[in-house]
Coordinates of N, CA and C and ligand atoms in Angstrom, one line a residue:
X1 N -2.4 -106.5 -17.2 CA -1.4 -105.8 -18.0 C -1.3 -106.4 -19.4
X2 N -1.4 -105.9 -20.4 CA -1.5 -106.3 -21.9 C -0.7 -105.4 -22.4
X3 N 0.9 -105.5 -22.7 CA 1.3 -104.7 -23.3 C 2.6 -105.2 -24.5
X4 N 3.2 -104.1 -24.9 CA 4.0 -104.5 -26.2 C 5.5 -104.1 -25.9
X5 N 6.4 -104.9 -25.9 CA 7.8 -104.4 -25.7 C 8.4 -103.8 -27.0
X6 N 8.8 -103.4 -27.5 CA 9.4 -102.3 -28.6 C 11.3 -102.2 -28.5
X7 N 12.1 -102.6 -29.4 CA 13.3 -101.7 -28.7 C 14.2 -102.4 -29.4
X8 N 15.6 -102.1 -30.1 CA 17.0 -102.4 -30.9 C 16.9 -104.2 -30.1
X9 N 17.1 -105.3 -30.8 CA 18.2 -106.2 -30.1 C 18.8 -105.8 -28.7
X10 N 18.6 -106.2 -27.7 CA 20.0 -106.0 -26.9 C 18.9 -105.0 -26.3
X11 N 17.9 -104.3 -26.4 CA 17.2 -103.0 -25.6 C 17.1 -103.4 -23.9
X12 N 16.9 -105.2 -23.8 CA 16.6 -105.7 -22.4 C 15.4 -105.7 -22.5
X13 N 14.7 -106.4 -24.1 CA 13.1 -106.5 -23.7 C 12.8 -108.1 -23.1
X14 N 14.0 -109.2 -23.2 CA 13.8 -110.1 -22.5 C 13.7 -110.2 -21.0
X15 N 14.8 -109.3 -20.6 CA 14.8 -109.3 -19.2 C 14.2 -108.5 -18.6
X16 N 13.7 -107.4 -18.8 CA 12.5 -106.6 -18.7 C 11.0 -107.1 -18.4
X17 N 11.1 -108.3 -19.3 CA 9.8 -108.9 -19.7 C 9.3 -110.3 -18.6
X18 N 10.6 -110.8 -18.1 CA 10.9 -111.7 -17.2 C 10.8 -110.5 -16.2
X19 N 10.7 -109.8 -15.7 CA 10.9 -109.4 -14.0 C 9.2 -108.6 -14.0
X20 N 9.0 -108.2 -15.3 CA 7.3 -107.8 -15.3 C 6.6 -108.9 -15.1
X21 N 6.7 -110.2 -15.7 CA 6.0 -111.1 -15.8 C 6.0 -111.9 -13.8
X22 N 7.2 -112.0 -13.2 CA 7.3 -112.2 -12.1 C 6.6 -111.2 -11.1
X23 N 6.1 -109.8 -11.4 CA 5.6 -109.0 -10.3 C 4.1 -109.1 -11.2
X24 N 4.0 -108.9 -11.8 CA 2.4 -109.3 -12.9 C 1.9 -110.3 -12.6
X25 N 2.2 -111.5 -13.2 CA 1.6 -112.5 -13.1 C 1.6 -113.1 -15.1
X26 N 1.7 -111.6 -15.8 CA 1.1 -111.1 -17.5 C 2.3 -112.4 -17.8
X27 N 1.8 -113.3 -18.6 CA 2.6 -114.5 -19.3 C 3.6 -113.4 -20.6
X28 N 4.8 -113.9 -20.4 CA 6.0 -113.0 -21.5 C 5.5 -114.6 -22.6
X29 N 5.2 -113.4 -23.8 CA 5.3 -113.7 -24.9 C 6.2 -113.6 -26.0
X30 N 7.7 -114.7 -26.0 CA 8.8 -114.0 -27.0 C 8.6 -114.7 -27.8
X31 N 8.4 -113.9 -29.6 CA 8.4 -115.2 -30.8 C 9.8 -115.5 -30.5
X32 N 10.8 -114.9 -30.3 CA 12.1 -115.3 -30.9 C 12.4 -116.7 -29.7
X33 N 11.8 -116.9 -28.5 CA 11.7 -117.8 -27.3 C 11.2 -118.9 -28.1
X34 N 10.0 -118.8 -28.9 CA 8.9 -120.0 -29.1 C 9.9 -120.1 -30.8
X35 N 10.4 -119.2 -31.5 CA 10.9 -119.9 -32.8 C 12.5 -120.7 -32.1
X36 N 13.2 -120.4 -31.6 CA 14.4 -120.7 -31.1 C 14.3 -122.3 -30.7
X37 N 12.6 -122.5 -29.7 CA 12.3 -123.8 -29.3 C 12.6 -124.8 -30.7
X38 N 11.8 -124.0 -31.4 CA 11.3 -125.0 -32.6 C 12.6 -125.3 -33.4
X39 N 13.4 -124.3 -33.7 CA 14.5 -124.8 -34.3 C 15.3 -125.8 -33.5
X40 N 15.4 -125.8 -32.3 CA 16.8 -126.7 -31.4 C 15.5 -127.9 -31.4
X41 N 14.3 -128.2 -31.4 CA 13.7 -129.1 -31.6 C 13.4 -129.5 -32.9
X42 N 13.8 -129.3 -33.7 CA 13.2 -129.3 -35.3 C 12.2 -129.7 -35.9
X43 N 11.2 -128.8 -35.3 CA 10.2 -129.1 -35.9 C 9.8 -128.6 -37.3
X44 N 8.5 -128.4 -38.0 CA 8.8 -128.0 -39.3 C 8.7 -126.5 -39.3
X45 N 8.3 -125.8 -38.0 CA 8.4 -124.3 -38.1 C 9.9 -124.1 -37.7
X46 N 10.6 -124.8 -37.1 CA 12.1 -124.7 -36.9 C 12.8 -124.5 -38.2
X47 N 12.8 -125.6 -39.1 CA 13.0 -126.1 -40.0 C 12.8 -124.6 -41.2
X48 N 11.7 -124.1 -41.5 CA 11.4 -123.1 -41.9 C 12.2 -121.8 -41.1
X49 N 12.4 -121.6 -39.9 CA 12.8 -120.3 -39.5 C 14.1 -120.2 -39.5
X50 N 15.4 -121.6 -39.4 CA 16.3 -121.3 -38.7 C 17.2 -120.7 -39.8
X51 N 17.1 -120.7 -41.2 CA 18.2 -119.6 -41.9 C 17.4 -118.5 -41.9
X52 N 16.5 -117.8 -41.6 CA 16.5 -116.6 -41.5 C 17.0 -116.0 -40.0
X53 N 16.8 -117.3 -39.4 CA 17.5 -116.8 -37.4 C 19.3 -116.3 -37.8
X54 N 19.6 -117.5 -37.9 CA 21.1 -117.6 -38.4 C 21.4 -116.1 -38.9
X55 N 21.1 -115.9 -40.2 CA 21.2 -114.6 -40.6 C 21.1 -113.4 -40.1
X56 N 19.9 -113.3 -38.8 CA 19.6 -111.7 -38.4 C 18.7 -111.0 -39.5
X57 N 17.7 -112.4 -39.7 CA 17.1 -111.5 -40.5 C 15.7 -112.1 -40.2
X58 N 14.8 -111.2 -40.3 CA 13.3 -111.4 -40.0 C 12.8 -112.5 -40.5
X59 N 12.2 -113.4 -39.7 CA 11.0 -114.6 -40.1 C 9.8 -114.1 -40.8
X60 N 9.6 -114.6 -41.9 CA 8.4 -113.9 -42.7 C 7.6 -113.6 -41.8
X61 N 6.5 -112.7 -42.6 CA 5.5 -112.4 -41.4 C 4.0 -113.5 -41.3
X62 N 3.9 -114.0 -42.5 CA 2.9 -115.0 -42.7 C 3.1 -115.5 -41.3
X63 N 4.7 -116.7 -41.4 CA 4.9 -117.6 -40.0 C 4.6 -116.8 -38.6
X64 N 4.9 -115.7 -38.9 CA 4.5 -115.0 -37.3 C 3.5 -114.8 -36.9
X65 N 2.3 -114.2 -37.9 CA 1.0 -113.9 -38.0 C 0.5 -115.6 -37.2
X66 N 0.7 -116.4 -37.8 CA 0.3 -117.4 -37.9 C 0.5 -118.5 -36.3
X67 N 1.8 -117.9 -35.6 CA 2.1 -118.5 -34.6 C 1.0 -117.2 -33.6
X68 N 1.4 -115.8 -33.6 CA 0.7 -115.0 -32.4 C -0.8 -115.1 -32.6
X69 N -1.7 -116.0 -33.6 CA -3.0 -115.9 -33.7 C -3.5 -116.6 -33.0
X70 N -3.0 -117.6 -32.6 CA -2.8 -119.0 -32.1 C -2.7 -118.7 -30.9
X71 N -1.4 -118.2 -30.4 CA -0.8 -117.8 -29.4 C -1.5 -117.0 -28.3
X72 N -2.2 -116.1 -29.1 CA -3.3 -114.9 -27.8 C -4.5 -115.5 -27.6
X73 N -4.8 -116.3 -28.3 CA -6.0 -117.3 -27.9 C -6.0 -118.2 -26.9
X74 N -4.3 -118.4 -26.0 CA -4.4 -119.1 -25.7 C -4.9 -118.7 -24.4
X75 N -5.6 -119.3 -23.1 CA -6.5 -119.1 -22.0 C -5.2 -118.1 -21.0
X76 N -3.9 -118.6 -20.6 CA -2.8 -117.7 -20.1 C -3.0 -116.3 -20.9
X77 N -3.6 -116.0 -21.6 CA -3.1 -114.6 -22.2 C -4.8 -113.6 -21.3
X78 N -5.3 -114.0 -20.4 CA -6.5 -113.8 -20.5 C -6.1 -112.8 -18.9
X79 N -4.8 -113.4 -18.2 CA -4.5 -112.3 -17.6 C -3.4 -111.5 -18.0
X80 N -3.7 -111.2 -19.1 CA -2.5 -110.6 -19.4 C -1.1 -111.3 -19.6
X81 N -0.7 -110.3 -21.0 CA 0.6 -110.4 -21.8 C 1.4 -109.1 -21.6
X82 N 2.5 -109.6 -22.0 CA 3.9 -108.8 -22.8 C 4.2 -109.6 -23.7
X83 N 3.7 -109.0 -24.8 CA 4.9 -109.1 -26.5 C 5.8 -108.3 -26.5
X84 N 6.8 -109.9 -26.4 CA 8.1 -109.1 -26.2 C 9.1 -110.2 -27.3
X85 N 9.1 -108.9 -28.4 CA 9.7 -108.9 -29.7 C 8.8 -109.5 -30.7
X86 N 7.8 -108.6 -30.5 CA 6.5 -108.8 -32.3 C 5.4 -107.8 -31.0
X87 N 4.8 -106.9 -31.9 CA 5.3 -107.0 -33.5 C 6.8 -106.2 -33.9
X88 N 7.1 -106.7 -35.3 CA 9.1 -106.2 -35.5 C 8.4 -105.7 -37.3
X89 N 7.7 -105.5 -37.7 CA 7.1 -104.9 -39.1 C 6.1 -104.3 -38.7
X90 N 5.5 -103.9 -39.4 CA 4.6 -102.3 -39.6 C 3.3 -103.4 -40.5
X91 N 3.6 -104.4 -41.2 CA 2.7 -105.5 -41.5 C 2.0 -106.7 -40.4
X92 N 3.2 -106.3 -39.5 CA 2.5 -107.7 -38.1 C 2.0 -106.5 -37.4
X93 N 2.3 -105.3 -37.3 CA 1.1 -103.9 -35.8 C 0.0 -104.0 -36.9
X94 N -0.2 -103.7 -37.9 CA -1.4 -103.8 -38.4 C -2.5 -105.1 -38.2
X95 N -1.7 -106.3 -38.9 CA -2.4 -107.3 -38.8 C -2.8 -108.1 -37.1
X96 N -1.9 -107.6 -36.3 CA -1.9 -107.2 -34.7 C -3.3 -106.6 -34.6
X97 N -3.4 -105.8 -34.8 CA -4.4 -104.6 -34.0 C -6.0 -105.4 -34.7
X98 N -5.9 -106.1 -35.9 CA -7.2 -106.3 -36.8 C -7.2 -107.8 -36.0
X99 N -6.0 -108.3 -35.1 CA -6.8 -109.6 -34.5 C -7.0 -109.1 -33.0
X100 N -6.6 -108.3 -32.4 CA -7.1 -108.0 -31.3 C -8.3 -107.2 -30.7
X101 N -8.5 -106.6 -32.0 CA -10.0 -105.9 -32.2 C -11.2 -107.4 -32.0
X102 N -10.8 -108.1 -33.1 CA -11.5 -109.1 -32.8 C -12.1 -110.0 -32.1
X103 N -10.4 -110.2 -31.0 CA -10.7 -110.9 -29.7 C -11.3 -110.0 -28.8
X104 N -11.6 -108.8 -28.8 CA -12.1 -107.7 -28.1 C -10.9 -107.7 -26.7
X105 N -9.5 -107.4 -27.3 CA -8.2 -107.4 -26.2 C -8.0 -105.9 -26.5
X106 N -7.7 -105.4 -24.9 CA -7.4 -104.3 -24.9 C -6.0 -103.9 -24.5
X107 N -4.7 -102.9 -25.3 CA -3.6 -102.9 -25.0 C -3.6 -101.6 -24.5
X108 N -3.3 -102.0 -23.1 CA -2.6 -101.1 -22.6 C -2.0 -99.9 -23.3
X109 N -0.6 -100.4 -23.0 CA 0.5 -99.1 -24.3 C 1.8 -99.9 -24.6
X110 N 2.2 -100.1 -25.0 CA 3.5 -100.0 -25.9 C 4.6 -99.4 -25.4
X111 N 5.6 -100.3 -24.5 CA 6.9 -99.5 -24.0 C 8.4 -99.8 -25.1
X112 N 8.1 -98.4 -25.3 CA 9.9 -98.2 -26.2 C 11.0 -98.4 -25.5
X113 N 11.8 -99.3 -25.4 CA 13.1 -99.6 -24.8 C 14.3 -98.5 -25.4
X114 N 14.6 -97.6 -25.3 CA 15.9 -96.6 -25.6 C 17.1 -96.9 -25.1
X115 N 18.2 -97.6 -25.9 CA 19.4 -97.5 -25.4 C 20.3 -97.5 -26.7
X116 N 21.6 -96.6 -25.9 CA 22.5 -95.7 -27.0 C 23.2 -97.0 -27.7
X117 N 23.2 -96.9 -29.1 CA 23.9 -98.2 -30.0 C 25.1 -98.8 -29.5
X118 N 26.0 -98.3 -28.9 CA 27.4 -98.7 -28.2 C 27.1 -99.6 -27.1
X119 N 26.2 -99.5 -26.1 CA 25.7 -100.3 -25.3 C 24.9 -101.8 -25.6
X120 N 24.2 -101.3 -27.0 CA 23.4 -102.5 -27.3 C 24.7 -103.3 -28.1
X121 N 25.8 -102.9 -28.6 CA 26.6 -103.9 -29.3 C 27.4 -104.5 -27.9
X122 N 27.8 -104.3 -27.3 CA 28.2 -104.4 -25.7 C 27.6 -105.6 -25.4
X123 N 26.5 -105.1 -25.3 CA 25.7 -106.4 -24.6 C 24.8 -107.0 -25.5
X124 N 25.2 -107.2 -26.3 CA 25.1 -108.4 -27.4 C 26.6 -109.5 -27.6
X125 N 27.4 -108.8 -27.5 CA 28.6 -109.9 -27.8 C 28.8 -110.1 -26.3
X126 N 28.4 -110.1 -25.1 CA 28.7 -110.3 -24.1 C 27.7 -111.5 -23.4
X127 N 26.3 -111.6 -24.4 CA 25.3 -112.0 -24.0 C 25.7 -113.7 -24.1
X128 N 25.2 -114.6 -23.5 CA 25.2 -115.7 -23.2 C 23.5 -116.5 -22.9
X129 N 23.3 -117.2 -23.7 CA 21.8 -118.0 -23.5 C 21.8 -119.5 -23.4
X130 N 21.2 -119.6 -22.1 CA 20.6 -121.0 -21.6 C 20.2 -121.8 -23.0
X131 N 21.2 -123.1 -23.4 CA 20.4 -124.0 -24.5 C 19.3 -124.7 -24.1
X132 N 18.8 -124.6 -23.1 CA 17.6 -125.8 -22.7 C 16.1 -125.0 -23.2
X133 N 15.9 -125.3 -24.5 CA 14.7 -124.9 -25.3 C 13.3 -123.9 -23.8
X134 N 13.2 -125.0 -23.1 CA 12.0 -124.4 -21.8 C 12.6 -123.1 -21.0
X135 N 14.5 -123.7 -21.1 CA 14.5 -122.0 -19.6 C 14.7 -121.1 -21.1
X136 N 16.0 -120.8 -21.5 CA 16.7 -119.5 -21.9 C 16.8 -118.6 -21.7
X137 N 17.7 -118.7 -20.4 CA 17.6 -117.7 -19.0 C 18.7 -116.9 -19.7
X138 N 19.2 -115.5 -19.5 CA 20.2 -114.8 -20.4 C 21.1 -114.3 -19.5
X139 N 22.6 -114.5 -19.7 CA 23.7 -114.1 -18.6 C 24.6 -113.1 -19.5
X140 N 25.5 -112.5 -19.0 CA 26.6 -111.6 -19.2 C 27.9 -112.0 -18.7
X141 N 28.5 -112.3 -20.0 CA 29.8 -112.9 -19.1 C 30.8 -111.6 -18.2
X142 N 30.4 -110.6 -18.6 CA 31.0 -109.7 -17.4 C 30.4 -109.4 -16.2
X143 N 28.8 -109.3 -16.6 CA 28.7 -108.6 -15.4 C 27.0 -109.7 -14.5
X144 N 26.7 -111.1 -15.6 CA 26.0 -112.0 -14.6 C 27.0 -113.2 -15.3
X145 N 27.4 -113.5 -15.2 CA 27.8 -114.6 -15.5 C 27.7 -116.3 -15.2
X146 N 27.6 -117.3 -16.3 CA 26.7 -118.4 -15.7 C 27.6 -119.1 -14.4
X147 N 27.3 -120.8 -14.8 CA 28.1 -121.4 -13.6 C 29.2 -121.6 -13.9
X148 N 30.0 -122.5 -12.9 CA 31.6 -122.7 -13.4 C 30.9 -123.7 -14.6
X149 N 32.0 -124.0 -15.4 CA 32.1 -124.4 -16.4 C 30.5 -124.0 -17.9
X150 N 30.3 -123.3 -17.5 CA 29.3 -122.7 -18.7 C 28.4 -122.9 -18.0
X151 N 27.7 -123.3 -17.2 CA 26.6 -124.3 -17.0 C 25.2 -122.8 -16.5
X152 N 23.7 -123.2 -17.0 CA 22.8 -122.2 -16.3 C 22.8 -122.5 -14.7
X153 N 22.8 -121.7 -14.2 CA 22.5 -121.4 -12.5 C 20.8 -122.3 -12.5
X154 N 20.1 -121.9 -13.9 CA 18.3 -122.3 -12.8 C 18.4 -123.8 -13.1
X155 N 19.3 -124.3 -14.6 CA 18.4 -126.0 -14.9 C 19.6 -126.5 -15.2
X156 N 21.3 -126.2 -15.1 CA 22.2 -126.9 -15.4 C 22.4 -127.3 -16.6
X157 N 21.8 -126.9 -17.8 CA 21.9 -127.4 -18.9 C 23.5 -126.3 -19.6
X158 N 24.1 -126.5 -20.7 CA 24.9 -125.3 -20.9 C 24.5 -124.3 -21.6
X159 N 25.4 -123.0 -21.3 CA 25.3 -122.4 -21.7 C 25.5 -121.8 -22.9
X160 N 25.3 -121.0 -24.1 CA 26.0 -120.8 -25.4 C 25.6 -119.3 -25.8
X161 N 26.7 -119.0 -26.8 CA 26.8 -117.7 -27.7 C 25.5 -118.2 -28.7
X162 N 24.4 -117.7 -29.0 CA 23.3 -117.5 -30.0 C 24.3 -117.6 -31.0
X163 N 23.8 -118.5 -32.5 CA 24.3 -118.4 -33.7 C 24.1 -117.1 -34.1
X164 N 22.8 -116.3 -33.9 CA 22.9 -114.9 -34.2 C 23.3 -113.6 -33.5
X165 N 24.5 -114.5 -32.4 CA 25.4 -113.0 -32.0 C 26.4 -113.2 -32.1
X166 N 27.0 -113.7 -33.6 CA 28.2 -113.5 -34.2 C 27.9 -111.9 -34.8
X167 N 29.4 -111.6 -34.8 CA 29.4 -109.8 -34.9 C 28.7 -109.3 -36.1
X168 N 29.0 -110.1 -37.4 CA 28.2 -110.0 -38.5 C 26.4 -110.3 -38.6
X169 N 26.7 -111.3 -37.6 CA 24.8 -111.4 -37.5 C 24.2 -110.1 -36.5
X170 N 25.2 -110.3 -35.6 CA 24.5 -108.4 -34.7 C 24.0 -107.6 -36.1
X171 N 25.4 -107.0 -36.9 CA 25.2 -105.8 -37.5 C 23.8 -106.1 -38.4
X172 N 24.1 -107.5 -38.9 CA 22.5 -107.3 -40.1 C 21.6 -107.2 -39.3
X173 N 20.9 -107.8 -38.0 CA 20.3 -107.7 -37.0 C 19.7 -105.8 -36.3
X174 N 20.7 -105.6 -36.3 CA 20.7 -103.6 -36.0 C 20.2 -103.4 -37.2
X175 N 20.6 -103.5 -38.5 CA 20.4 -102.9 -39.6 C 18.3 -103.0 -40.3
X176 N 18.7 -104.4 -39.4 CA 17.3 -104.7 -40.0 C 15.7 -104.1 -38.9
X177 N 16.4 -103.7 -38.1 CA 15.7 -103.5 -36.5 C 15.3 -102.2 -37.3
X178 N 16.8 -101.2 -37.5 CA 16.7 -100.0 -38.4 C 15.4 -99.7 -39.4
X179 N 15.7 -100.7 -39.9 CA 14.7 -100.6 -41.2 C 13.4 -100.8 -41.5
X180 N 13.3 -102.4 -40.7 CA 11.8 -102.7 -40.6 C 11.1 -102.3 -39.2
X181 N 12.0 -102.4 -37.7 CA 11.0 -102.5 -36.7 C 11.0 -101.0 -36.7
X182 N 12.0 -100.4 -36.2 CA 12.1 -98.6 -36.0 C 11.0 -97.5 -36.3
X183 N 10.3 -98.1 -37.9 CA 9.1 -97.5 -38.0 C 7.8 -97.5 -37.1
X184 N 7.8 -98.6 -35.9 CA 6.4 -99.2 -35.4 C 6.7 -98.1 -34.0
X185 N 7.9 -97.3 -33.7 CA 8.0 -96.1 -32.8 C 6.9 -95.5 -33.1
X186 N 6.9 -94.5 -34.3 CA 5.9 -93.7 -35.2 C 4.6 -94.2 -35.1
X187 N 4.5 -95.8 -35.5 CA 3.0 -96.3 -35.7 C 2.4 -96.5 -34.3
X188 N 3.2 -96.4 -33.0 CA 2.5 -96.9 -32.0 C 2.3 -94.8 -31.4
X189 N 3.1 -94.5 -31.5 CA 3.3 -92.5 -31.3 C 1.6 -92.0 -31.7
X190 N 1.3 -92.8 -33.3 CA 0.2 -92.4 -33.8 C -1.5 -92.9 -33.5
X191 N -1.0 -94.0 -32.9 CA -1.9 -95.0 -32.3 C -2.1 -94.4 -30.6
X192 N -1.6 -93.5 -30.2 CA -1.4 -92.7 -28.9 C -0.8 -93.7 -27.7
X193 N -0.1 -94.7 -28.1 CA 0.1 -96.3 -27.1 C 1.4 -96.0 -26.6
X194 N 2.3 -95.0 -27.1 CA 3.4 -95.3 -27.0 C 4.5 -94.4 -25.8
X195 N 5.2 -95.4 -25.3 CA 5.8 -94.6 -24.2 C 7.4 -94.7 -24.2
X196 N 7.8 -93.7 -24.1 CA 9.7 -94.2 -24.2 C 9.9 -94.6 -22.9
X197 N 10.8 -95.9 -22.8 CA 11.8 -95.7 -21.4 C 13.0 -95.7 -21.6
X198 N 14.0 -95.2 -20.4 CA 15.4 -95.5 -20.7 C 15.4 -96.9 -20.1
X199 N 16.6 -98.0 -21.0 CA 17.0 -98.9 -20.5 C 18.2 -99.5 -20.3
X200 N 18.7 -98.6 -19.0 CA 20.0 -98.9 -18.5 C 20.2 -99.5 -17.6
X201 N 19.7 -99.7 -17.0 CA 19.8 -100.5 -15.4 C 18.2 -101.1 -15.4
X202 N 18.2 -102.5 -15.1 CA 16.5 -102.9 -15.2 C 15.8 -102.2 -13.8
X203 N 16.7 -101.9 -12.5 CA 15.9 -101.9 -11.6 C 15.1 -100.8 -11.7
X204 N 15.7 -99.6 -12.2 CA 15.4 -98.4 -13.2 C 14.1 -98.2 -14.2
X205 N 14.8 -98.7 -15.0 CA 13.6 -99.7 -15.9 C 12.4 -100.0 -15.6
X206 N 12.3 -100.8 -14.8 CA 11.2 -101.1 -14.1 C 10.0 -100.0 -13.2
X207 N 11.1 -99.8 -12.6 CA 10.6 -98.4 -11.8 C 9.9 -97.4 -13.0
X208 N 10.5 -96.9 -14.3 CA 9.6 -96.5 -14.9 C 8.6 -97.0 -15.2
X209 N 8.6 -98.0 -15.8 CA 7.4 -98.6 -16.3 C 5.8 -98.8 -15.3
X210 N 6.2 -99.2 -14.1 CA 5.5 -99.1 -12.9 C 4.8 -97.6 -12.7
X211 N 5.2 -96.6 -13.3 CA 4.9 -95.3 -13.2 C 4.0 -95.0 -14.2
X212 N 4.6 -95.9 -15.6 CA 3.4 -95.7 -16.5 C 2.4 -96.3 -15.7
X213 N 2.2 -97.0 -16.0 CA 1.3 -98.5 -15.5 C 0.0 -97.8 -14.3
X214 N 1.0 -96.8 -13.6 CA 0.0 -96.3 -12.4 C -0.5 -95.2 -12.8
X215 N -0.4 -94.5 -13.5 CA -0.3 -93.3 -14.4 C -1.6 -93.1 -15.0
Ligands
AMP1 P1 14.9 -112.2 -30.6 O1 15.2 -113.2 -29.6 O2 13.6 -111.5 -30.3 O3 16.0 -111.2 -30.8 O4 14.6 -112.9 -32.0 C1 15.6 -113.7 -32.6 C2 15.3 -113.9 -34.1 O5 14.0 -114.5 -34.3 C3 15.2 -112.6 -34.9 O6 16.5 -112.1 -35.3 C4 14.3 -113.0 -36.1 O7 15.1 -113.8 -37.0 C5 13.3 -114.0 -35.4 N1 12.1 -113.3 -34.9 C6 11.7 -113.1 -33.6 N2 10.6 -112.4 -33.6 C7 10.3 -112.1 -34.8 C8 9.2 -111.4 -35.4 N3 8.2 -110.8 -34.7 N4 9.2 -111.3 -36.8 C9 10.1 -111.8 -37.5 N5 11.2 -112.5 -37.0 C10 11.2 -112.7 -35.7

């Protein structure tokens, strides 16, 4: 399975991507997983990314290019990936497709996460993430919620609100999803890769996707 997650903030391409990768075996590929490391570790790609995280606003694309080049070369990607969350510009599907041509990788298709904006704001200020750089397992304080006192259920480390799901960082975040990723719908429609799902319920979710996949 080699494929691309697509979808607003909040669409469920993390959790999506975690329950494919467990019936797959396909290694989940999240920049926002591998930049998030780097910042709570500070390294100098940390260092470099974390006021644009902060903000809700896109990591250049140079740093991205530069981390997924690296990244699909690695021997795990050989059974299969999910990118999940990149490409997010119409500048990383292009320069995407000219490095995968290359490695001679073949993608599958491209699943569009569709969920109505009221839900993706919902479950973004509700969302809660594992600090421990390795898990960042994602809870719902309504409806998964972590352990008693904040704590993750898999590694006990605590739990926290993302700097960028303060209400102001959501909106630039939607706005910018709007702007720059929204167009890569169209670019993957035209590339014939592209599949919508609904994503309201994962177990759902899933079930479609398994339908592509056999399809
Ligand atoms: P995510 O966890 O996928 O929502 O990503 C969190 C943040 O990391 C985003 O709001 C961006 O600041 C940054 N980021 C993650 N993936 C990318 C990407 N492919 N291109 C640019 N910035 C990214």
């Amino acid at each position: 399975m080699k494929i691309i997650l697509l979808g607003a903030p909040g669409a469920g391409k993390g959790s999506v991507a975690k329950q494919l990768n467990e019936l797959y075996g396909a290694v989940q590929i999240s920049t926002g997983d591998i930049l998030r490391s780097a910042v709570q570790e500070g390294t100098a790609l940390g260092k470099k990314a974390k006021e644009y995280m902060e903000r809700g606003d896109l990591v250049p694309d140079s740093i991205i290019m530069e981390i997924m080049e690296v990244r699909l070369q690695k021997p795990d990607c050989k059974n299969g990936f999910i990118l999940d969350g990149f490409p997010r510009t119409i500048t990383q599907a292009q320069e995407l497709k000219v490095i995968i041509d290359r490695l001679h990788i073949h993608l599958d298709f491209v699943i569009n996460l569709e969920v109505p904006v009221d839900v993706i704001l919902e479950r973004l200020e509700s969302r809660r993430t594992c600090s421990n750089p390795s898990c960042q397992e994602i809870y719902n304080i309504k409806r998964n919620p972590p352990a008693e006192g904040g704590t993750c259920k898999k590694c006990g480390h605590s739990v926290i609100q993302r700097a960028d799901e303060t209400k102001e960082a959501i909106c630039n975040r939607l706005e910018t999803y709007n702007s720059k990723t929204a167009p890569l719908i169209d670019f993957y429609q035209n590339e014939g890769l592209l599949k919508n799902v609904l994503s309201l319920q994962l177990p759902e979710t899933i079930a479609a996707i398994k339908k592509e996949l056999n399809s």
